[in-house]
Coordinates of C-alpha atoms in Angstrom, one line a residue:
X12 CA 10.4 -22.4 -5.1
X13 CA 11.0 -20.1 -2.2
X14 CA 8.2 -18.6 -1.0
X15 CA 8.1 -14.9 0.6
X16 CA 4.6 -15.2 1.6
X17 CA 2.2 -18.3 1.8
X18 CA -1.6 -17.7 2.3
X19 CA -3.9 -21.4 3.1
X20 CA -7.7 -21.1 3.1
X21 CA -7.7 -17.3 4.4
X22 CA -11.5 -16.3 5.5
X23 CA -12.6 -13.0 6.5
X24 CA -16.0 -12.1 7.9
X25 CA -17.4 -9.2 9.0
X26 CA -20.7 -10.2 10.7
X27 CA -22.9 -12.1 8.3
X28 CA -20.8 -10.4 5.4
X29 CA -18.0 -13.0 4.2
X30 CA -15.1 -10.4 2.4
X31 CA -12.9 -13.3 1.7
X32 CA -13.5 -16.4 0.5
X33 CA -11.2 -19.6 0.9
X34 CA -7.8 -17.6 -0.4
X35 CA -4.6 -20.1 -1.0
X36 CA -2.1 -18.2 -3.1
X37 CA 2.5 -18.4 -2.9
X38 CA 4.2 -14.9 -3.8
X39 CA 8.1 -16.7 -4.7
X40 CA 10.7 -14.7 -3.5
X41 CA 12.3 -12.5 -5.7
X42 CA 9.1 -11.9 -8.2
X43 CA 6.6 -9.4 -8.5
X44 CA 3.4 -10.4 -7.7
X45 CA 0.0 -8.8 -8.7
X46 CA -3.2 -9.0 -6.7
X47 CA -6.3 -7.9 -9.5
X48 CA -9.8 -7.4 -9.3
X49 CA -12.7 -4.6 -9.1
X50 CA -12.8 -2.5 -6.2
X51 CA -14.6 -4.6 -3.6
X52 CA -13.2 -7.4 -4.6
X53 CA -11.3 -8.4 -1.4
X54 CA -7.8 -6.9 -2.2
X55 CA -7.4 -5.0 0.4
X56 CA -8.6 -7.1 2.7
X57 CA -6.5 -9.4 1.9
X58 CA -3.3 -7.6 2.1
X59 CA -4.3 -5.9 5.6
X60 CA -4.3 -9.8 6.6
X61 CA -1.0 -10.3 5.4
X62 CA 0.5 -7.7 7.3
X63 CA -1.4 -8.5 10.3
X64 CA -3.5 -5.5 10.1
X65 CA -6.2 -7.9 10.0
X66 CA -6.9 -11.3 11.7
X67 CA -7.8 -13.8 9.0
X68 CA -11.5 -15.5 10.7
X69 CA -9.7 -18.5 9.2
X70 CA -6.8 -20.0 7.4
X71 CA -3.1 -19.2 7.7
X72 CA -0.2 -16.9 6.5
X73 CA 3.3 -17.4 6.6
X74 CA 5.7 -14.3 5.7
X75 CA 9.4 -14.7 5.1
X76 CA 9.6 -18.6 6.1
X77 CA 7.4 -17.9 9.4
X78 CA 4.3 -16.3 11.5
X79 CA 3.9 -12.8 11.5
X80 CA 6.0 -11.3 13.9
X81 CA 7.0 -7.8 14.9
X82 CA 10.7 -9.0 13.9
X83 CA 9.1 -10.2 10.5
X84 CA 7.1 -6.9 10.3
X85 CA 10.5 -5.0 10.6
X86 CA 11.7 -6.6 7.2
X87 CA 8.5 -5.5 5.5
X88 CA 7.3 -2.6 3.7
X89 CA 3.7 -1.7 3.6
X90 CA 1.8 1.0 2.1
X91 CA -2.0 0.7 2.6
X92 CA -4.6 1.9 0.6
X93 CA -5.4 4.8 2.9
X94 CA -2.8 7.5 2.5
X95 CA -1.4 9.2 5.4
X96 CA 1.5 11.2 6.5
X97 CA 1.9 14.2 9.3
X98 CA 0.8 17.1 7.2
X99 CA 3.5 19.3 9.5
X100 CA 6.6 16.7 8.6
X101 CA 9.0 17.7 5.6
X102 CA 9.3 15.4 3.1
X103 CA 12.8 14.0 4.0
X104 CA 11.5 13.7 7.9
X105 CA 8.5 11.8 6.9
X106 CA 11.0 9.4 5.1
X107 CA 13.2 8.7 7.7
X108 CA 10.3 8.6 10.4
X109 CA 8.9 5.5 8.6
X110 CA 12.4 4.4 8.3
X111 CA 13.2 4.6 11.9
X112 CA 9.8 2.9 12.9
X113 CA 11.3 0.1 11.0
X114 CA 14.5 -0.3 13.1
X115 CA 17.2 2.2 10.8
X116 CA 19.1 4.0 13.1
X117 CA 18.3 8.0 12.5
X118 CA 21.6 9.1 10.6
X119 CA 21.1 6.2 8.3
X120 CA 17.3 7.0 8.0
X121 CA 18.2 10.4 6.8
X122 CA 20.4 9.8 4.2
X123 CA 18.5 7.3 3.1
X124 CA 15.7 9.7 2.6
X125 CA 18.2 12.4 0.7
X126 CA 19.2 9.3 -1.4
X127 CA 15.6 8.3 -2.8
X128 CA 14.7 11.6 -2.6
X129 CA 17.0 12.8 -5.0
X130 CA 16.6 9.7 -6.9
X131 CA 13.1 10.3 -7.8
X132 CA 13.0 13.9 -8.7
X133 CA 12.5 15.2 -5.8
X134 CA 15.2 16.6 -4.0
X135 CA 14.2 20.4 -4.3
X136 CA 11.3 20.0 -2.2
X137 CA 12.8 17.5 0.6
X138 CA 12.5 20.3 3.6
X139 CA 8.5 21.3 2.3
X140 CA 6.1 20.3 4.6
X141 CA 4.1 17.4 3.2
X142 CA 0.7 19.9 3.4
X143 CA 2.4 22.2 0.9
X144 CA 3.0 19.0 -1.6
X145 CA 0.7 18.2 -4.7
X146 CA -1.1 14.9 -4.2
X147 CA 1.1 13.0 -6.2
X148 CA 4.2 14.4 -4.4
X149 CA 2.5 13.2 -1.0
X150 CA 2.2 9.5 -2.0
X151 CA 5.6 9.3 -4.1
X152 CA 7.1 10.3 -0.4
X153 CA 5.1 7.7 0.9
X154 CA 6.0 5.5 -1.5
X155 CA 9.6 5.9 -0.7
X156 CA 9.2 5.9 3.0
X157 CA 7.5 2.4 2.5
X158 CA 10.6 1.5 0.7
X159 CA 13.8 3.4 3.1
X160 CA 14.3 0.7 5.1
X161 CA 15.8 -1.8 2.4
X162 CA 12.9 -4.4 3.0
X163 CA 13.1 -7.4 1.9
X164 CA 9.0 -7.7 1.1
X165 CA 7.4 -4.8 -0.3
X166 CA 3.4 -4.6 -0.4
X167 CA 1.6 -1.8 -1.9
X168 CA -2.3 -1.5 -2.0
X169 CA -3.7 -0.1 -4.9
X170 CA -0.3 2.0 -5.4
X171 CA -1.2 3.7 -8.6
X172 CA -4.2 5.1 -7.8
X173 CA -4.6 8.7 -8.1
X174 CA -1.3 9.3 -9.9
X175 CA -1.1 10.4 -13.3
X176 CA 0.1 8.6 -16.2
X177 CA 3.5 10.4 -16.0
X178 CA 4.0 9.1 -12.4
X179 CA 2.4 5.8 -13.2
X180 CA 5.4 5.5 -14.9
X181 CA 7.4 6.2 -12.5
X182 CA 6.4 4.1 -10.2
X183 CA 6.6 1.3 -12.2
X184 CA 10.2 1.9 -12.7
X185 CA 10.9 2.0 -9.4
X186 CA 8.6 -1.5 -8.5
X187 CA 11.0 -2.9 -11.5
X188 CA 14.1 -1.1 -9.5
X189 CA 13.3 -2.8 -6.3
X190 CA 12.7 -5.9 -8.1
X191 CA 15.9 -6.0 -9.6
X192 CA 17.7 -5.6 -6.2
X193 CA 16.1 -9.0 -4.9
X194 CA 13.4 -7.5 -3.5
X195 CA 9.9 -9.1 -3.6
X196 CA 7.1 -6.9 -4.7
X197 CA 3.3 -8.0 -3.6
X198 CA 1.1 -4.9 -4.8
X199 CA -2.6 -5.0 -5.6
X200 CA -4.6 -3.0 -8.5
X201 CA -7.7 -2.8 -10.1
X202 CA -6.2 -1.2 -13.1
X203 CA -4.7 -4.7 -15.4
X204 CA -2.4 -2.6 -17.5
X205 CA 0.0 -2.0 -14.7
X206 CA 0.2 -5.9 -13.8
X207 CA 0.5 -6.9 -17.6
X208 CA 3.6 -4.9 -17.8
X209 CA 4.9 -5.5 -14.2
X210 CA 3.7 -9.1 -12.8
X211 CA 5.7 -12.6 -12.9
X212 CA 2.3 -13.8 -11.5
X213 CA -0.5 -12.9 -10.5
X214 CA -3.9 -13.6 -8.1
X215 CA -7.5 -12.8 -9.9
X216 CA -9.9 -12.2 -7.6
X217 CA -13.8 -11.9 -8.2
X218 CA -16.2 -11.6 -5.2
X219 CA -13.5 -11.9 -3.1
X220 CA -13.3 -15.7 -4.5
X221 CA -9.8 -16.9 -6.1
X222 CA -10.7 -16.5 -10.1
X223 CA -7.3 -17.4 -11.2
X224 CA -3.3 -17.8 -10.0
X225 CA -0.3 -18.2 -12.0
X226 CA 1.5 -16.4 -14.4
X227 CA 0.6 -13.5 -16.7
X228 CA 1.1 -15.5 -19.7
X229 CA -1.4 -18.5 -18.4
X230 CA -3.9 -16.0 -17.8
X231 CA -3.5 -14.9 -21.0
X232 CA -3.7 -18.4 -22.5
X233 CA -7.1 -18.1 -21.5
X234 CA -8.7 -15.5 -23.3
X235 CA -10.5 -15.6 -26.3
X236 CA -8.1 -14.6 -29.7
X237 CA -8.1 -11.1 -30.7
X238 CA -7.9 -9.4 -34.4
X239 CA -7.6 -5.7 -34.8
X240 CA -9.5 -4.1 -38.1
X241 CA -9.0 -0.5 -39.6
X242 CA -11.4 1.1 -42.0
X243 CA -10.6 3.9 -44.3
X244 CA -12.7 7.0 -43.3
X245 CA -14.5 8.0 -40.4
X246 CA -18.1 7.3 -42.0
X247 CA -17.6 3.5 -42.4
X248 CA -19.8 1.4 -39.2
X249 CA -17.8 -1.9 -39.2
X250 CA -20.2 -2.8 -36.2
X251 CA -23.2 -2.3 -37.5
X252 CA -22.3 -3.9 -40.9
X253 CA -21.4 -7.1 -38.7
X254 CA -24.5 -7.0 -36.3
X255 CA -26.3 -10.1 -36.1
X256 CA -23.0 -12.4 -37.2
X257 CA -21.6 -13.0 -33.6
X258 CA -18.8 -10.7 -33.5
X259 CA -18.0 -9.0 -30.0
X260 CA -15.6 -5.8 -30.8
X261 CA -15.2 -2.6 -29.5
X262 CA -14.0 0.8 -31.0
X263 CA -10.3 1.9 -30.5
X264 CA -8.9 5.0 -31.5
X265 CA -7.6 4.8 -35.0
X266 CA -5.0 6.6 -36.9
X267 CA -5.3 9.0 -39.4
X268 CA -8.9 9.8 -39.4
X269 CA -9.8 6.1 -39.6
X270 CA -12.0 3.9 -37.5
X271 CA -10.5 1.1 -35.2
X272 CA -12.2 -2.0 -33.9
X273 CA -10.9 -5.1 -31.9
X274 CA -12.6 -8.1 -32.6
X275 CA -13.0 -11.1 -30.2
X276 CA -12.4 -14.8 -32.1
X277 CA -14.9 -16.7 -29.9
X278 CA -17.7 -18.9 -30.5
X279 CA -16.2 -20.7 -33.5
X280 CA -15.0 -17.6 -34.7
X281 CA -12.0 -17.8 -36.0
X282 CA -10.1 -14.8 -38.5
X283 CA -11.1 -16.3 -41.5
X284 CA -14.6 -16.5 -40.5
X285 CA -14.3 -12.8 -39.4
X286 CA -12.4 -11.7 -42.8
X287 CA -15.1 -13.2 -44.9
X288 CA -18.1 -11.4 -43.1
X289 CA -15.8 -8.5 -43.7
X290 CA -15.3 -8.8 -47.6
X291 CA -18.6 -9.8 -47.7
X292 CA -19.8 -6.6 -46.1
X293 CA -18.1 -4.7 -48.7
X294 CA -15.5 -3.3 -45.7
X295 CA -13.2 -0.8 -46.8
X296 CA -10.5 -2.5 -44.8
X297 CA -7.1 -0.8 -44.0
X298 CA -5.8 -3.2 -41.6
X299 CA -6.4 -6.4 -40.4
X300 CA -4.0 -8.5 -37.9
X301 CA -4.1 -10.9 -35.1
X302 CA -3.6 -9.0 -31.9
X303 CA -2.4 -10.2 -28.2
X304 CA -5.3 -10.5 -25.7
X305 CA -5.4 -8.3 -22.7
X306 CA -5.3 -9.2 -19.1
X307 CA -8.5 -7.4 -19.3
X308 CA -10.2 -9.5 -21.6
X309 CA -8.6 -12.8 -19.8
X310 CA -10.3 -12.0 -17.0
X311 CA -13.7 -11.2 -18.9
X312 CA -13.5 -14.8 -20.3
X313 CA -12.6 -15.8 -16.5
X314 CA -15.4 -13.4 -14.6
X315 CA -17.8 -12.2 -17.0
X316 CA -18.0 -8.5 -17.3
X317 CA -20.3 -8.2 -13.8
X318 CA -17.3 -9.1 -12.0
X319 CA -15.0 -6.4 -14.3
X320 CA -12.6 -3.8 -12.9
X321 CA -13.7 -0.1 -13.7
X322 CA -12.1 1.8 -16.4
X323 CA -8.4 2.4 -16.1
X324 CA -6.7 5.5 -14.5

């Protein structure tokens, strides 16, 4: 396995404070890889180290077969978790700026920027200033100038946040777009819906400690089994009619006026178990199936719900 980037025993200490805590993780080349936990965690930490932004207090990095190096740094693109363009720039010169910092010559940078403007909806606003852009406008351009120079390595902190759900999409597409072109893709979220849909693997992190590495499906592997149960009606309580037999669920938005609830299968629970106490609670059941666990609730079984990302976006 090819490896993009290679992190041994990374340590990183502000003062008495100890952000990072004895990181080894391999991104392959070619994959996309996800780096999850709640904010605080250590993800951004992290990634500022493997740029180089940051000077691990110990361990070592290797990016693209070698040290971080400006040449290396040239074959990279970064977007950190801090947003920030020159308010005064239009969108396409902002583009090509961060292009050119990268080593494109300027008449390439520039149609590269037409190119991904147009690409991604937003052509008709390539000469605005980046002041006069929406929020998510701003940091889909600086999405795209992270990506102009063709790099090889692509590593986005906390990419999603504030976009909505439309141009969550969006991006996603154009992660899987990159992806596809034999890129590799190292980004870091605290939201698990985006890497359960995106990731080949994936890094858990919990007080910035290594919770977990490997792939999506092993991390799912670990999590406790799921069932998902309907009631008729709106009046019926499934969860208080099972209080007191061991059942962990949660309400979900049901269909038709009905209520929704996903059980966990932990404990010795198993769906038998669970569809007795439900006949023998007299539930007016409209569905009952096996479900697939969530990253979210692998990493619950992994962390413990302290440790738990916030809400998603």
């Amino acid at each position: 396995m090819n490896a993009a980037l290679e992190a041994e025993g990374l340590v990183k200490r502000y003062g008495a404070r100890t952000a990072v805590r004895d990181l080894s993780f391999t991104v392959p080349q070619g994959s996309i890889y996800g780096v999850l936990g709640p904010n605080g965690a250590g993800k951004s930490t992290t990634l500022r180290m493997m740029v180089g932004v940051l000077r691990p207090s110990e361990g070592q990095i290797s990016m693209l077969g070698g040290p971080i190096t400006r040449d290396a740094l040239r074959r990279v693109g970064y977007l950190p978790e801090e947003r920030g363009l020159y308010r005064s720039m239009s969108a396409r010169a902002a583009i090509a700026y961060l292009a050119r910092l990268k080593g494109t010559p300027s008449g390439k940078a520039y149609k590269r920027a037409d190119a991904l403007l147009n690409d991604h909806g937003l052509g008709k606003v390539k000469r605005k200033k980046i002041k006069t852009l929406s929020k998510g406008m701003a940091q889909k351009v600086q999405v795209l100038g992270a990506i102009a120079h063709e790099p090889e390595l692509i590593i986005f902190d906390e990419p999603f946040s504030g976009l909505d759900p439309v141009n969550q999409r969006v991006l996603e597409e154009t992660i899987r777009a990159q992806a596809a072109a034999g890129r590799t893709i190292l980004f870091s979220t605290h939201v698990m819906e985006h890497a359960e849909r995106l990731c080949d693997r994936i890094l858990l992190i919990a007080h910035g400690s290594k919770a977990f590495e490997g792939t999506v499906r092993d991390a799912l592997a670990l999590a406790p089994s799921v069932a998902v149960i309907e009631t008729d009606g709106a009046e019926y309580d499934l969860s208080a009619a099972l209080a007191g037999r061991g059942f962990t669920m949660t309400e979900e938005l049901g269909e038709h006026g009905n209520r929704r609830w996903r059980v966990k299968l932990e404990n010795g629970h198993g769906s038998r178990q669970l569809l007795q106490a439900c006949v023998e609670a007299g539930a007016p059941l409209s569905l009952f199936e096996p479900a697939r666990a969530s990253l979210h609730e692998a990493f619950v079984s992994l962390v413990g719900d302290k440790a738990m990302p916030d809400a998603a976006e």
